[in-house]
CSV table of C-alpha atoms and ligand atoms in Angstrom, one decimal:
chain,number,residue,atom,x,y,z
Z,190,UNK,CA,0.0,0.0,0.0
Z,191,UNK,CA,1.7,3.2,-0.8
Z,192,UNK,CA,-0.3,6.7,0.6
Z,193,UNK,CA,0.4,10.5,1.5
Z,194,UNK,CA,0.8,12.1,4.5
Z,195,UNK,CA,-0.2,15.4,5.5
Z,196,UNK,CA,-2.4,17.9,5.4
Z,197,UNK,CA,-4.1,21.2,4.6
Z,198,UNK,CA,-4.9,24.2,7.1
Z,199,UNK,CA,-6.6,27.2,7.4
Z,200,UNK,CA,-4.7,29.0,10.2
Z,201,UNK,CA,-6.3,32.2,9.9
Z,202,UNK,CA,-9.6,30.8,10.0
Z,203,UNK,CA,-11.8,30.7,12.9
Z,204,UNK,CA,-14.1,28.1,11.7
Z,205,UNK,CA,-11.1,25.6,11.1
Z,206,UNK,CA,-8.8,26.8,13.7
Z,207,UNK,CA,-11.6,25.7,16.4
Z,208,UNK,CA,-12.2,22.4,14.7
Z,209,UNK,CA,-8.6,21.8,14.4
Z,210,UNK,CA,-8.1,22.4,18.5
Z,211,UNK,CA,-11.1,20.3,19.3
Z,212,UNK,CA,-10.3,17.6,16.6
Z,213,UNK,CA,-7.0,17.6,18.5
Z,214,UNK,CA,-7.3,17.3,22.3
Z,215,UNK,CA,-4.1,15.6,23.6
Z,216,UNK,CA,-4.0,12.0,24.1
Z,217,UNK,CA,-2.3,10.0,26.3
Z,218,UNK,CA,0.8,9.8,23.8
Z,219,UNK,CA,0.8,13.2,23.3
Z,220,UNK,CA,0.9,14.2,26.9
Z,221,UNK,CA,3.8,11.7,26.9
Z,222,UNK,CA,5.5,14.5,24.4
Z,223,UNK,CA,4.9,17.8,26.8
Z,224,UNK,CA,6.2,15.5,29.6
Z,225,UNK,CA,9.3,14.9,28.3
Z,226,UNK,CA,9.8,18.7,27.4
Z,227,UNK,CA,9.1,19.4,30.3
Z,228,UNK,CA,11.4,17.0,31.8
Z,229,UNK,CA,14.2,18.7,29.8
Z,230,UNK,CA,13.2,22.2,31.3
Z,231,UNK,CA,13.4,21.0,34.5
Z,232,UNK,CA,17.1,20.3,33.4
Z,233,UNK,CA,17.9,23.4,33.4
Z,234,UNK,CA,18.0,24.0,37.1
Z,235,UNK,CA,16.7,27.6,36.7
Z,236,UNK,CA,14.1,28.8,39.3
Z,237,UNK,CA,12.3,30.7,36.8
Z,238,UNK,CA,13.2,29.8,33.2
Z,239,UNK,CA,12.0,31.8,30.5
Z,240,UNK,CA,9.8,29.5,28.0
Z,241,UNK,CA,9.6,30.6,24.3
Z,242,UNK,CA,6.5,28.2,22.5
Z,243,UNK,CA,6.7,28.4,19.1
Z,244,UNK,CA,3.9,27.7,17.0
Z,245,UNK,CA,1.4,27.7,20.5
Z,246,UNK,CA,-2.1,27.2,18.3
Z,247,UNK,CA,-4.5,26.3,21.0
Z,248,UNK,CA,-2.1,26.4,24.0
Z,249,UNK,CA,-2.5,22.7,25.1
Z,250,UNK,CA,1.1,22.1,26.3
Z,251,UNK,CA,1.3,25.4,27.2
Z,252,UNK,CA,-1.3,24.8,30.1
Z,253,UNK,CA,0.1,21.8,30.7
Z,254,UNK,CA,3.3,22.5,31.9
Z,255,UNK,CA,1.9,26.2,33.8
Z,256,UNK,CA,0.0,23.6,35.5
Z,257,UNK,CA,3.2,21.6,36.5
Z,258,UNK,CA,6.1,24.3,37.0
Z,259,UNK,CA,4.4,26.9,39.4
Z,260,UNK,CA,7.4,29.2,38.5
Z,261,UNK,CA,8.1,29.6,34.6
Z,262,UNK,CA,7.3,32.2,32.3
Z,263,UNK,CA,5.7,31.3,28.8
Z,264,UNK,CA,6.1,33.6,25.4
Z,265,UNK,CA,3.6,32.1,23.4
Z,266,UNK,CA,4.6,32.8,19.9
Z,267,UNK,CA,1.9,32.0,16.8
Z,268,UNK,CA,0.8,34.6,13.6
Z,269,UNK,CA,-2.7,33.4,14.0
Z,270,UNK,CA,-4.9,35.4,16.3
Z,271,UNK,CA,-7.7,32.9,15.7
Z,272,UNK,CA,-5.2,30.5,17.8
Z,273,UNK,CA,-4.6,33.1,20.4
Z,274,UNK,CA,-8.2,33.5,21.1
Z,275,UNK,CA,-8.4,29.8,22.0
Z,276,UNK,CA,-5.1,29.6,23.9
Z,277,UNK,CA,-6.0,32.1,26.2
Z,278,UNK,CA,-9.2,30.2,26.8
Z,279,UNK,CA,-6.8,27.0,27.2
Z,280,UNK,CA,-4.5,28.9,29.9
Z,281,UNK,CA,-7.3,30.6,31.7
Z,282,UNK,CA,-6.1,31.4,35.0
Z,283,UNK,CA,-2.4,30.9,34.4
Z,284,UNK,CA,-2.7,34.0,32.0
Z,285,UNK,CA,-0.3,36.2,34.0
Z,286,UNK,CA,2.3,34.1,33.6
Z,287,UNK,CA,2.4,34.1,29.5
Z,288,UNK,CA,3.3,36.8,27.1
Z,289,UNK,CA,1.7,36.1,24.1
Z,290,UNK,CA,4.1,37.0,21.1
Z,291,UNK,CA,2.1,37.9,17.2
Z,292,UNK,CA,5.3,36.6,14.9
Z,293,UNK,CA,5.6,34.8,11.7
Z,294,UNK,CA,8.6,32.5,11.6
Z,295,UNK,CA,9.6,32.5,8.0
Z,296,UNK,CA,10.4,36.5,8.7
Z,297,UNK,CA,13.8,36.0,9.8
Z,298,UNK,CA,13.7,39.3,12.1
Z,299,UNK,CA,11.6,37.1,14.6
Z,300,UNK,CA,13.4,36.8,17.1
Z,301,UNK,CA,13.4,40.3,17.5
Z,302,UNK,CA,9.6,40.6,18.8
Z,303,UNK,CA,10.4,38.0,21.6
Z,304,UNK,CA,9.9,39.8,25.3
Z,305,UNK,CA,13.2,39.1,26.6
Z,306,UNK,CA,15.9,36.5,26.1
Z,307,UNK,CA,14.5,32.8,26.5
Z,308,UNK,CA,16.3,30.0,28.5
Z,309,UNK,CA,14.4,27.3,26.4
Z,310,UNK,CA,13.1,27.4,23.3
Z,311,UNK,CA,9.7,24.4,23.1
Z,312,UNK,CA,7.4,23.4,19.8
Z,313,UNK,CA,4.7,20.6,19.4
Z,314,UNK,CA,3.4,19.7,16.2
Z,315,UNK,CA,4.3,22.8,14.6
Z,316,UNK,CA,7.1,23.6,12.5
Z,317,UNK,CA,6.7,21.0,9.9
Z,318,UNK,CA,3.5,23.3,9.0
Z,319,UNK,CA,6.1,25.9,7.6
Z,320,UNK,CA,6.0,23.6,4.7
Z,321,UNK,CA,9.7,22.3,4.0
Z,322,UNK,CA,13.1,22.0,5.2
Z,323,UNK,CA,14.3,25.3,4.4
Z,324,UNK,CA,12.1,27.2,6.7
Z,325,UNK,CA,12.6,24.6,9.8
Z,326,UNK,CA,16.3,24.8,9.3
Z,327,UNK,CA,16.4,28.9,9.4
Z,328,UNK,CA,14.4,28.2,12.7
Z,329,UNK,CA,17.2,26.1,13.9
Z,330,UNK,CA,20.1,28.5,13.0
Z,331,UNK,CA,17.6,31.0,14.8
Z,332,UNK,CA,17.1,29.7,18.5
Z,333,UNK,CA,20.5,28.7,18.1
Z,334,UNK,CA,21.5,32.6,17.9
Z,335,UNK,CA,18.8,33.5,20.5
Z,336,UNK,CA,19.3,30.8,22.8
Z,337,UNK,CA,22.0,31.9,26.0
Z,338,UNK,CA,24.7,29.2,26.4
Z,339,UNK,CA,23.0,25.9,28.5
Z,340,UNK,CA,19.8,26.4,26.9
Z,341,UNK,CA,17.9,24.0,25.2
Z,342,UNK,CA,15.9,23.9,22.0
Z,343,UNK,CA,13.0,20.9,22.5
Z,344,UNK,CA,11.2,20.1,19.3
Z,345,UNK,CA,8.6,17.8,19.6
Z,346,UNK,CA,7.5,17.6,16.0
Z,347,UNK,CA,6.5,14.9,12.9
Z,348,UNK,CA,8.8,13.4,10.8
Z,349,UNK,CA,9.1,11.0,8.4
Z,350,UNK,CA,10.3,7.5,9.9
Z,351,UNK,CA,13.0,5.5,8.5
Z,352,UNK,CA,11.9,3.2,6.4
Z,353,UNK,CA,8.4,4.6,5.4
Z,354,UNK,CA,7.5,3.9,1.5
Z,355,UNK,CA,4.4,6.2,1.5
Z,356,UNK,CA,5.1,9.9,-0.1
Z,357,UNK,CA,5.0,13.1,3.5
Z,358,UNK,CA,4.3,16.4,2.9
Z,359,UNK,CA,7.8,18.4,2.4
Z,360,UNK,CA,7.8,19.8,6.4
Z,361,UNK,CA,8.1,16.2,7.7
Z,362,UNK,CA,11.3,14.4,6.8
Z,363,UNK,CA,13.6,12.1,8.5
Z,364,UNK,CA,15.2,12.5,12.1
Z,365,UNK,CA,18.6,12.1,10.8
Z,366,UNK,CA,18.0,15.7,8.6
Z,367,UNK,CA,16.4,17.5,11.2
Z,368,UNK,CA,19.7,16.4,13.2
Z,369,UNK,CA,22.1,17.5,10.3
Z,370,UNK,CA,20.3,20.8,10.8
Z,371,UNK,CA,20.4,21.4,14.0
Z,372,UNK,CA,23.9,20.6,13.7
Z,373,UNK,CA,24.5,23.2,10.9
Z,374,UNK,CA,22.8,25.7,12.9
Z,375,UNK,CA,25.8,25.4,15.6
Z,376,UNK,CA,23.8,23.0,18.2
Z,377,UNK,CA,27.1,20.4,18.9
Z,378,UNK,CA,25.3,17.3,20.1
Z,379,UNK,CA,21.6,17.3,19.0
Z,380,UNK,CA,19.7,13.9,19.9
Z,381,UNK,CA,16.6,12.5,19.3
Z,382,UNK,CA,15.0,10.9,22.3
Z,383,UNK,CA,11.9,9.4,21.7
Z,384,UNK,CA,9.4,8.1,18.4
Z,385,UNK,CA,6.0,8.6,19.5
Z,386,UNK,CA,2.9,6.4,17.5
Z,387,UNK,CA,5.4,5.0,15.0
Z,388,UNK,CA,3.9,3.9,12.1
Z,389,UNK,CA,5.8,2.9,9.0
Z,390,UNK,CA,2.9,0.7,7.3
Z,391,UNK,CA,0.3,2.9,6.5
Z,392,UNK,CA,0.8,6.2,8.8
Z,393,UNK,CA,-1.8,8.8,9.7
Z,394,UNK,CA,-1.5,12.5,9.8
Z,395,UNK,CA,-1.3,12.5,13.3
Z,396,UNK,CA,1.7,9.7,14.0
Z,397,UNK,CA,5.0,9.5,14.0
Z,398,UNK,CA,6.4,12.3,16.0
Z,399,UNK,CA,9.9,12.7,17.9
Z,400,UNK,CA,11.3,15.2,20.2
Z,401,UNK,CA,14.4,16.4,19.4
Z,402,UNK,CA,16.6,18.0,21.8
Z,403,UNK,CA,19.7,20.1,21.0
Z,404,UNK,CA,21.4,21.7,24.3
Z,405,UNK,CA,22.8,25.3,23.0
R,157,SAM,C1,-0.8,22.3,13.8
R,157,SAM,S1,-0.8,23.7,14.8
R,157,SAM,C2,0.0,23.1,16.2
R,157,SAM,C3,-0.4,23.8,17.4
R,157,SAM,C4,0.2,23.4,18.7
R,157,SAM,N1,1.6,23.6,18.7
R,157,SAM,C5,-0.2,22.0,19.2
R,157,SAM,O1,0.6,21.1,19.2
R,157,SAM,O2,-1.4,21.8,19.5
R,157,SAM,C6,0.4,24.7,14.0
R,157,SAM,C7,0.5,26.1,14.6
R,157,SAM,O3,1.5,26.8,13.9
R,157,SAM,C8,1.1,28.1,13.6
R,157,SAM,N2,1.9,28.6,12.5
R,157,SAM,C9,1.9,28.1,11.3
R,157,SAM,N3,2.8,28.8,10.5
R,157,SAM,C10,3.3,29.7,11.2
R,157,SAM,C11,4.2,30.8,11.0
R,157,SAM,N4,4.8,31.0,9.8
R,157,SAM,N5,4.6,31.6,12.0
R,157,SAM,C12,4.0,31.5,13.2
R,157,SAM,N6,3.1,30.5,13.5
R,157,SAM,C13,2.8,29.7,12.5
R,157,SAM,C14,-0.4,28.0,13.4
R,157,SAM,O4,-1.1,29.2,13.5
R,157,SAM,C15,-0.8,27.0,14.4
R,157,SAM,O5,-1.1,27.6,15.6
């Protein structure tokens, strides 16, 4: 059997942007995911660490991990006020804790809207939506720049997997060119450490994500 994967989105539209969130309440994999980033913020023994989310949408790990560190900061980053309006639903009472951060990530100058310098840089299910490998590696050469030395960059997004015959849309490609990139972008020892819903056979839209984890 031989399929593609991806699909199409609507970002600035309020109609799909709801459906999308509500089609897309985390699952028990998926909390897995915002576990282990948090887990790898933890790491970085700061009281208060800064938190820059890129590509928030509708703010689920976001919430999650407010919920879990009483102490961060979030900079929720998105170019979709449609997402914004459900995100601040999503954080609620944890809203004076998060800056929320209208940018669009193929401008390069990006980085230059962010509130203050971040200690970690987080995504879920995001960057693959800039819609090929270009865009994702400028990312990477731009946390790299933004990041302070011992910060971390935790991507947590779909790839291709190894091995998979069916044809991906250009934003999801294979771990071992996200790493290349990462590595290009000055990040020394960039790992992959986990595959989440591996599917090779006849993969979904929503499987086959890893969280990738380059220390600055
Ligand atoms: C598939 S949603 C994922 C949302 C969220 N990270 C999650 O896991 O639930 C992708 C998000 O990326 C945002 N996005 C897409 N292209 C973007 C761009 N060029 N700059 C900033 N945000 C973008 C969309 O508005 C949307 O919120």
């Amino acid at each position: 059997m031989t399929g593609f994967v991806g699909a199409p989105h609507e970002f600035h539209d309020a109609a799909f942007v709801r459906g999308w969130a509500d089609r897309f309440v985390p699952t028990e994999p998926r909390l897995q995911l915002f576990d282990m980033i948090l887990g790898e913020v933890r790491k970085l023994e700061k009281t208060a660490p800064h938190v820059v989310e890129l590509e928030t949408g509708p703010g689920y790990i976001a919430r999650h991990i407010l919920d879990r560190h009483d102490t961060l900061t979030l900079e929720a980053l998105d170019f979709s006020q449609a997402f914004f309006d459900i995100a601040r639903e999503t954080i609620g009472d944890h809203s004076g804790r998060v800056v929320f951060t209208n940018a669009d990530l193929t401008d390069q100058s990006w980085p230059g809207k962010l509130s203050r310098q971040p200690d970690a840089v987080i995504s879920t299910w995001a960057p693959h939506d800039l819609g090929g490998r270009e865009p994702i590696a400028d990312v990477y050469a731009r946390c790299f720049e933004t990041l302070p030395k011992g910060g971390v960059l935790v991507n947590g997004d779909f790839i291709k997997p190894d091995g998979a015959s069916w044809e991906f849309e250009p934003g999801r490609f294979e771990i071992g060119i996200h790493l290349d990139f990462l590595r290009q972008a000055g990040f020394a020892d960039p790992k992959s450490i986990v595959h989440l819903e591996p599917n090779t056979v006849d993969p979904t839209a929503a499987q086959n994500y890893a969280c990738l984890v380059p220390w600055r």
